[in-house]
Coordinates of N, CA and C in Angstrom, one line a residue:
R28 N -21.1 22.7 29.4 CA -22.5 21.5 28.5 C -22.9 20.6 29.4
L29 N -22.7 19.9 30.0 CA -23.4 18.7 30.3 C -24.7 18.9 31.2
V30 N -25.2 20.4 31.8 CA -25.8 20.6 32.6 C -27.0 21.0 32.1
N31 N -26.6 22.0 30.7 CA -27.8 22.5 29.8 C -29.0 21.2 29.6
G32 N -30.1 22.2 29.7 CA -31.5 21.3 29.7 C -31.9 20.0 30.9
A33 N -30.7 20.6 31.6 CA -31.2 19.2 32.4 C -32.7 19.2 33.1
G34 N -32.8 20.6 33.5 CA -34.5 20.3 33.9 C -34.7 20.0 35.2
G35 N -35.7 20.9 35.9 CA -36.2 20.7 37.1 C -35.3 21.3 38.6
R36 N -34.8 21.2 39.1 CA -33.9 22.0 40.5 C -32.7 21.8 40.0
L37 N -32.1 23.0 40.1 CA -30.3 22.6 39.7 C -29.4 23.4 40.2
L38 N -28.3 22.3 41.6 CA -27.2 22.9 42.2 C -26.1 23.0 42.1
I39 N -25.4 24.3 41.5 CA -24.5 24.2 41.5 C -23.9 24.7 42.7
G40 N -22.3 23.8 42.6 CA -21.2 23.7 43.6 C -20.3 24.1 43.4
G41 N -19.9 25.1 43.9 CA -18.4 25.7 43.8 C -17.3 24.6 44.6
D42 N -16.5 25.7 44.7 CA -15.2 25.2 45.9 C -15.5 25.8 47.0
L43 N -14.9 25.9 47.9 CA -14.4 26.9 48.6 C -13.9 28.4 48.5
V44 N -13.2 28.3 47.4 CA -13.2 29.4 46.6 C -13.6 30.3 45.8
Q45 N -14.0 29.5 44.8 CA -15.3 30.2 43.7 C -16.2 29.4 43.0
V46 N -16.9 30.2 42.6 CA -18.4 29.2 42.2 C -17.6 28.8 40.6
S47 N -17.6 28.0 40.1 CA -17.2 27.4 38.9 C -18.0 27.4 37.3
G48 N -19.2 27.6 37.6 CA -20.0 27.7 36.6 C -21.3 27.4 36.7
I49 N -22.6 28.4 36.2 CA -23.4 28.3 36.6 C -24.0 27.1 34.7
G50 N -25.0 26.8 34.9 CA -26.3 26.2 34.3 C -27.7 26.4 34.5
R51 N -28.2 26.4 33.2 CA -29.4 26.6 33.5 C -30.1 25.5 33.6
S52 N -31.7 25.6 34.6 CA -32.6 24.2 34.9 C -33.5 24.3 34.1
G53 N -34.2 25.3 32.9 CA -35.1 25.1 32.3 C -36.1 25.5 32.8
R54 N -36.6 25.0 34.3 CA -37.5 25.4 35.3 C -37.0 24.9 36.5
G55 N -38.1 25.4 37.5 CA -37.6 25.4 39.0 C -36.5 26.4 39.1
A56 N -35.9 26.2 40.5 CA -35.2 26.8 40.9 C -33.5 26.6 40.9
T57 N -32.7 27.7 40.8 CA -31.3 27.6 40.1 C -30.4 28.3 41.9
V58 N -29.7 26.8 42.2 CA -28.9 28.2 43.6 C -27.7 27.8 43.1
A59 N -27.0 28.7 43.5 CA -25.1 28.7 43.7 C -24.7 28.9 44.5
V60 N -24.5 27.9 45.2 CA -23.6 27.6 46.6 C -22.2 27.7 46.2
G61 N -21.8 28.9 47.0 CA -20.3 29.2 46.8 C -19.5 29.2 47.7
P62 N -18.6 29.8 47.7 CA -17.3 29.7 48.8 C -17.3 30.2 50.2
S63 N -16.7 30.7 50.8 CA -16.8 31.4 52.1 C -16.6 33.0 51.6
S64 N -16.7 33.5 50.4 CA -16.6 34.6 49.8 C -17.9 34.9 49.7
P65 N -19.3 35.3 50.5 CA -20.3 36.2 49.9 C -20.5 36.4 49.0
S66 N -19.8 37.6 48.8 CA -19.9 38.5 48.0 C -19.4 37.7 46.4
M67 N -18.7 37.0 46.2 CA -18.6 36.4 44.9 C -20.0 35.3 44.8
T68 N -20.2 34.5 45.6 CA -21.4 33.9 45.2 C -22.4 34.8 44.9
A69 N -22.7 35.9 45.9 CA -23.8 36.6 44.9 C -23.5 37.2 43.9
A70 N -22.6 37.8 43.8 CA -22.1 38.0 42.2 C -22.5 37.1 41.4
T71 N -21.9 36.1 41.5 CA -22.4 35.2 40.2 C -23.7 34.6 40.3
A72 N -24.2 34.6 41.3 CA -25.4 34.2 41.3 C -26.8 35.0 40.8
V73 N -26.2 36.6 40.7 CA -27.1 37.4 40.2 C -26.9 37.1 38.7
Q74 N -26.0 37.0 38.6 CA -25.1 36.8 36.7 C -25.8 36.2 35.9
E75 N -26.3 35.2 36.8 CA -26.9 33.8 36.1 C -27.8 33.7 36.5
G76 N -28.7 34.9 37.5 CA -30.0 34.2 37.7 C -30.3 33.1 39.0
A77 N -29.8 33.1 39.6 CA -29.5 31.8 40.5 C -29.4 32.7 42.1
M78 N -30.1 31.7 43.0 CA -30.5 32.3 43.9 C -28.9 32.4 45.0
P79 N -28.0 32.8 45.8 CA -27.0 32.5 46.4 C -27.3 32.0 47.6
V80 N -26.6 30.8 47.8 CA -26.4 30.2 49.0 C -24.7 30.1 49.4
V81 N -24.0 30.6 50.3 CA -22.8 30.5 50.8 C -22.8 29.3 51.6
A82 N -22.0 28.3 51.4 CA -22.5 27.0 52.5 C -21.0 26.2 51.7
R83 N -20.5 25.2 53.0 CA -19.4 24.2 52.7 C -20.5 23.1 51.7
L84 N -19.3 22.5 51.1 CA -19.8 21.0 50.4 C -20.3 20.2 51.5
D85 N -19.5 19.8 52.6 CA -19.5 18.9 53.3 C -20.7 19.3 54.0
Q86 N -21.8 20.3 54.2 CA -22.5 21.0 55.0 C -23.4 21.4 54.5
L87 N -24.2 20.9 53.8 CA -25.4 21.3 53.2 C -26.2 22.1 53.5
P88 N -27.0 23.1 53.4 CA -27.8 23.6 54.2 C -29.5 22.8 53.3
F89 N -29.3 21.9 52.5 CA -30.9 21.8 51.9 C -31.2 20.0 52.8
R90 N -32.3 20.1 52.2 CA -32.9 18.7 52.6 C -32.3 17.9 51.8
E91 N -33.3 16.3 52.1 CA -32.4 15.5 50.9 C -33.4 15.5 50.1
R92 N -32.6 15.3 48.7 CA -33.5 15.0 47.7 C -33.6 16.4 47.0
A93 N -33.3 17.3 47.5 CA -33.4 19.0 47.4 C -33.7 19.1 45.1
F94 N -32.8 18.4 44.7 CA -32.3 19.1 43.7 C -32.2 18.0 42.5
D95 N -32.8 18.2 41.1 CA -32.9 17.3 40.5 C -31.5 17.2 39.4
T96 N -30.9 18.5 39.9 CA -28.8 17.7 39.1 C -28.3 19.0 40.4
I97 N -26.6 18.9 40.4 CA -26.0 19.4 40.4 C -24.2 19.4 39.9
A98 N -23.7 20.7 40.1 CA -22.4 20.5 38.9 C -21.6 21.1 40.1
T99 N -20.5 20.6 40.2 CA -19.6 20.9 40.8 C -18.1 21.0 40.3
G100 N -17.0 22.0 40.3 CA -15.9 22.0 39.8 C -14.8 22.4 41.0
N101 N -14.0 21.4 41.4 CA -13.1 21.2 42.1 C -13.7 21.4 43.6
A102 N -14.7 20.7 43.9 CA -15.4 20.7 45.3 C -14.5 19.9 46.3
F103 N -14.3 19.1 45.9 CA -12.8 18.0 46.9 C -11.9 18.2 47.1
E104 N -10.9 18.7 46.2 CA -9.7 19.4 46.8 C -9.5 20.1 48.1
R105 N -10.4 20.7 48.0 CA -10.1 21.7 49.6 C -10.8 21.0 50.6
L106 N -11.6 19.8 50.9 CA -12.4 19.9 51.9 C -11.0 18.7 52.4
D107 N -11.8 18.9 54.3 CA -10.7 18.1 54.7 C -11.3 16.6 55.1
N108 N -12.9 17.0 54.9 CA -13.5 15.6 54.7 C -14.0 15.4 53.4
D109 N -13.3 14.6 52.3 CA -13.6 14.7 51.0 C -14.8 13.7 50.8
A110 N -14.8 12.8 51.7 CA -16.0 11.8 51.6 C -17.4 12.3 52.2
E111 N -17.1 12.8 53.3 CA -18.7 13.6 53.5 C -18.8 14.1 52.7
G112 N -18.1 15.1 52.1 CA -18.5 15.8 50.8 C -18.9 15.1 49.8
A113 N -18.9 13.8 49.2 CA -19.2 13.0 48.5 C -20.6 12.7 48.9
R114 N -20.5 12.1 50.2 CA -21.8 11.8 50.9 C -22.8 12.6 50.7
E115 N -22.5 14.4 51.2 CA -23.4 15.3 51.7 C -23.9 15.7 49.9
L116 N -23.0 15.9 48.8 CA -23.8 16.2 47.6 C -24.7 14.9 47.2
A117 N -24.5 13.6 47.3 CA -25.8 13.0 47.3 C -26.8 12.6 47.6
R118 N -26.2 13.0 48.9 CA -27.6 13.2 49.8 C -29.0 14.3 49.2
V119 N -28.0 15.3 48.4 CA -29.2 16.2 48.1 C -29.9 16.3 46.7
V120 N -29.3 15.2 45.9 CA -29.8 15.2 44.7 C -31.0 13.7 44.7
R121 N -32.2 14.2 43.9 CA -33.1 12.9 44.0 C -32.3 11.7 43.3
H122 N -33.1 10.3 43.9 CA -32.9 9.5 42.7 C -33.5 9.7 41.5
G123 N -32.9 8.8 40.6 CA -32.3 9.1 39.3 C -32.1 10.5 39.1
G124 N -31.7 11.7 39.6 CA -31.1 12.9 39.2 C -29.8 12.5 38.7
R125 N -29.2 14.0 38.5 CA -27.9 13.6 38.2 C -27.3 14.5 38.2
A126 N -25.3 14.2 38.7 CA -24.4 14.8 39.2 C -23.2 14.9 38.2
V127 N -22.8 16.3 38.1 CA -21.7 16.4 37.0 C -20.8 17.3 38.2
L128 N -19.7 16.0 38.1 CA -18.4 16.3 39.3 C -16.9 16.8 38.2
S129 N -16.3 17.3 39.1 CA -15.2 17.3 38.2 C -14.0 18.0 38.9
G130 N -12.4 17.9 38.9 CA -11.5 17.9 39.7 C -10.8 17.8 38.4
V131 N -9.3 18.4 38.9 CA -7.8 18.7 38.1 C -7.4 17.1 38.0
N132 N -6.6 17.0 37.5 CA -6.1 15.5 37.4 C -4.7 16.0 38.3
R133 N -4.3 15.0 38.5 CA -3.6 15.0 39.4 C -2.0 14.4 38.2
D134 N -2.7 13.6 37.5 CA -1.6 13.1 36.7 C -1.8 13.4 35.7
D135 N -1.9 14.9 35.2 CA -2.1 15.8 34.2 C -0.6 15.3 33.6
A136 N -0.7 15.5 31.9 CA 0.4 15.5 31.2 C 1.7 16.7 31.3
L137 N 1.0 17.7 31.7 CA 1.7 18.6 31.3 C 2.2 18.9 32.9
L138 N 1.6 18.3 34.2 CA 2.5 18.6 35.7 C 3.7 17.5 35.3
I139 N 3.2 16.1 34.8 CA 4.2 15.1 35.0 C 5.6 15.7 33.8
R140 N 5.0 16.5 33.1 CA 6.3 16.8 32.1 C 7.9 18.0 33.0
A141 N 6.5 18.7 33.7 CA 7.3 19.5 34.6 C 7.8 19.1 36.1
R142 N 7.3 17.9 36.2 CA 8.5 16.8 37.4 C 9.2 16.3 37.0
V143 N 9.5 15.9 35.8 CA 10.5 15.2 34.8 C 11.5 16.3 34.7
L144 N 11.2 17.3 34.1 CA 12.3 18.1 34.0 C 12.8 19.0 34.6
R145 N 12.1 19.0 36.4 CA 12.5 19.6 36.9 C 13.6 18.7 37.7
G146 N 13.7 17.3 37.6 CA 14.0 16.6 38.3 C 15.7 16.2 37.4
L147 N 14.9 15.8 36.1 CA 16.3 16.2 35.5 C 17.2 17.2 35.4
G148 N 16.8 18.5 35.5 CA 18.0 19.4 36.0 C 18.4 19.2 37.6
G149 N 17.8 18.6 38.2 CA 18.7 18.6 39.5 C 17.9 19.1 40.7
V150 N 16.8 19.9 40.3 CA 16.2 20.5 41.3 C 14.5 19.0 41.6
H151 N 14.7 19.2 43.1 CA 14.0 18.3 43.8 C 13.0 19.3 44.6
H152 N 11.9 19.0 44.5 CA 10.6 20.1 45.4 C 9.6 18.9 45.7
P153 N 9.4 19.3 46.9 CA 8.0 18.5 48.0 C 7.2 18.0 46.9
K154 N 6.1 17.1 47.3 CA 4.9 16.3 46.3 C 4.5 17.8 46.2
D155 N 4.0 18.6 46.8 CA 3.0 19.6 46.8 C 3.4 20.3 45.8
A156 N 4.5 20.6 45.7 CA 4.8 21.5 44.6 C 4.4 21.9 42.9
F157 N 3.9 20.5 43.0 CA 3.3 20.6 41.5 C 2.0 20.3 40.9
L158 N 1.0 20.8 42.6 CA -0.2 20.4 42.3 C -0.7 21.9 41.6
H159 N -2.3 22.0 40.6 CA -2.6 23.1 40.3 C -3.2 24.2 40.9
S160 N -2.9 23.8 41.7 CA -3.2 25.3 43.0 C -2.6 25.3 44.3
N161 N -2.0 26.8 44.5 CA -1.6 25.6 46.1 C -2.2 26.1 46.8
D162 N -3.7 25.8 46.8 CA -5.1 26.0 48.2 C -5.5 24.9 48.3
H163 N -5.1 24.0 47.5 CA -6.1 22.1 47.1 C -5.0 21.3 48.6
I164 N -5.7 21.1 48.9 CA -5.4 19.7 50.2 C -4.7 18.8 49.5
R165 N -5.3 18.2 48.5 CA -5.2 17.2 47.9 C -5.3 17.3 45.9
E166 N -5.1 16.4 45.3 CA -5.4 16.2 44.2 C -5.9 14.8 43.8
Y167 N -6.6 14.5 42.7 CA -7.1 13.2 42.6 C -6.5 12.6 41.4
S168 N -6.3 11.7 41.0 CA -6.5 10.3 39.9 C -7.2 9.9 39.5
W169 N -7.9 9.8 38.3 CA -9.1 9.5 37.8 C -9.3 8.1 38.8
R170 N -8.6 7.3 38.7 CA -8.9 6.3 40.0 C -9.1 6.7 41.2
E171 N -8.5 7.3 41.4 CA -8.8 8.2 43.1 C -10.1 8.7 43.5
L172 N -10.6 9.2 42.3 CA -11.9 10.4 42.5 C -12.8 9.4 42.0
E173 N -13.0 8.5 41.2 CA -14.0 7.6 41.3 C -13.9 5.9 42.8
R174 N -12.6 6.3 43.3 CA -13.0 5.6 44.3 C -13.6 6.3 45.5
L175 N -13.3 7.8 45.6 CA -14.1 8.2 46.4 C -15.7 8.7 45.9
L176 N -15.8 8.7 45.0 CA -17.3 8.8 44.7 C -18.0 7.6 44.7
V177 N -17.5 6.8 44.4 CA -17.8 5.2 44.2 C -19.1 4.9 45.2
P178 N -19.0 5.1 46.8 CA -19.6 4.5 47.7 C -21.0 5.4 47.7
A179 N -21.2 6.5 47.1 CA -22.2 7.7 47.1 C -23.0 7.9 45.8
F180 N -22.2 7.6 44.4 CA -22.6 7.7 43.7 C -22.1 6.6 42.4
R181 N -23.6 6.5 41.5 CA -22.9 5.2 41.1 C -22.2 6.1 39.2
I182 N -21.1 5.7 38.3 CA -20.6 6.7 38.0 C -21.6 6.2 36.4
L183 N -21.5 7.2 35.3 CA -22.4 7.1 34.5 C -21.4 7.2 32.8
R184 N -20.9 8.2 33.3 CA -20.0 8.7 32.0 C -18.7 9.1 32.4
R185 N -17.5 8.8 31.8 CA -16.8 10.0 32.0 C -15.6 10.6 31.1
H186 N -15.5 12.1 31.2 CA -15.6 12.9 30.3 C -14.4 13.5 30.5
P187 N -13.3 13.6 29.6 CA -11.4 13.6 30.0 C -11.5 15.1 29.4
V188 N -10.8 16.2 30.0 CA -10.7 17.7 29.5 C -9.3 17.6 29.7
G189 N -8.9 18.4 27.9 CA -7.2 18.7 27.2 C -7.3 20.1 27.9
W190 N -6.0 20.4 27.0 CA -5.1 21.4 27.2 C -5.9 23.0 26.3
N191 N -6.2 23.9 26.3 CA -6.3 24.8 25.4 C -5.0 26.2 24.7
R192 N -3.3 25.3 24.6 CA -3.3 26.3 24.5 C -2.2 26.2 22.8
G193 N -3.0 26.1 21.8 CA -2.0 25.5 20.6 C -2.5 24.3 20.0
W194 N -1.5 24.0 19.1 CA -1.5 23.3 18.2 C -1.5 21.8 18.6
K195 N -0.1 21.8 19.7 CA 0.5 20.7 20.0 C -1.1 20.6 21.2
S196 N -1.5 20.8 22.1 CA -2.1 21.0 22.7 C -3.6 20.0 22.1
A197 N -3.6 20.7 21.2 CA -5.3 20.1 20.6 C -4.7 18.6 20.3
I198 N -3.9 18.1 19.8 CA -3.5 16.7 19.5 C -3.7 16.4 20.9
A199 N -2.9 16.9 21.8 CA -2.5 15.9 23.1 C -4.1 16.0 23.8
S200 N -4.8 17.0 23.7 CA -6.3 16.9 23.8 C -7.4 15.7 23.3
S201 N -6.8 15.6 21.9 CA -7.4 14.6 21.0 C -7.3 13.1 21.7
L202 N -5.8 13.0 21.9 CA -5.7 11.8 22.5 C -6.2 11.3 23.9
V203 N -6.1 12.3 24.8 CA -6.7 12.0 25.9 C -8.0 11.8 26.2
R204 N -8.9 11.7 24.9 CA -10.4 11.3 24.8 C -10.3 10.0 25.1
R205 N -9.1 9.5 24.5 CA -9.8 7.8 24.1 C -9.0 7.1 25.9
A206 N -9.1 6.2 26.1 CA -9.6 5.7 27.2 C -8.0 5.3 27.8
P207 N -7.0 4.8 27.0 CA -6.1 4.5 27.7 C -5.3 6.0 28.5
A208 N -5.3 6.5 27.1 CA -4.3 8.1 27.4 C -5.4 8.6 28.3
R209 N -6.5 8.4 28.5 CA -7.6 9.3 29.6 C -7.1 9.9 30.8
R210 N -5.8 8.8 31.3 CA -5.2 8.6 32.8 C -4.7 10.1 32.7
F211 N -4.4 11.0 31.4 CA -3.1 11.9 31.6 C -4.1 13.0 30.9
S212 N -5.2 13.1 31.4 CA -5.9 14.5 30.8 C -5.5 15.8 32.0
S213 N -6.0 16.8 31.7 CA -6.0 18.2 32.5 C -7.0 18.0 33.3
A214 N -8.3 17.8 33.0 CA -9.3 17.5 34.0 C -9.8 16.5 33.7
M215 N -10.8 16.0 35.2 CA -11.7 15.4 35.3 C -13.4 15.9 35.0
V216 N -14.2 14.9 34.6 CA -15.7 15.2 34.6 C -16.1 14.0 34.6
L217 N -17.3 13.9 36.2 CA -17.7 12.3 35.7 C -19.0 13.1 36.2
E218 N -19.8 12.2 35.2 CA -21.3 12.0 35.3 C -21.8 11.2 36.0
A219 N -22.5 11.4 37.1 CA -23.2 10.7 37.7 C -24.6 10.3 38.5
E220 N -25.4 9.3 39.5 CA -26.2 9.7 40.2 C -25.8 9.0 41.3
P221 N -26.9 9.6 42.2 CA -26.7 8.8 43.4 C -26.9 7.5 43.9
R222 N -26.4 6.9 44.8 CA -27.0 5.7 45.1 C -28.4 5.3 46.0

């Protein structure tokens, strides 16, 4: 939703496993940068009318300032060098362009609840047992994701994402849209521009 109507050249970045979504650029080229799976990238690109490019987000094959808008989903959780990935994304966005950068929240209220319940039951798990995905190298809190992005991007807006599991989740989702409770959202979306 944040990317629709962005206009110009649009880069959609997935992560190293999947392309997370495609928006419309309105004019110019739409490029889907996907994961290590060329067939998945190509299928997503064709479905959305984009040009498929298989590349790592920390080694993009594009010239500087090539795109007006970029959007990523879980782009940093699987990168060995997440800071390089952030710099590389900022490098390909024109000055005044937009970046919509998202990731899952390490401090997700449901994950915290699971940790507490497991601990109360006397079952102890390694730290990585409560990641959103078993192929994540790391996950971020809001503060950690912003700290990662600030050297390369100026944060414009923060959009917390809630849950979609029934009426209790609907209430919790409305609560995490408020600043103090945002910390416990399911996912984080940051709207930014390159420095």
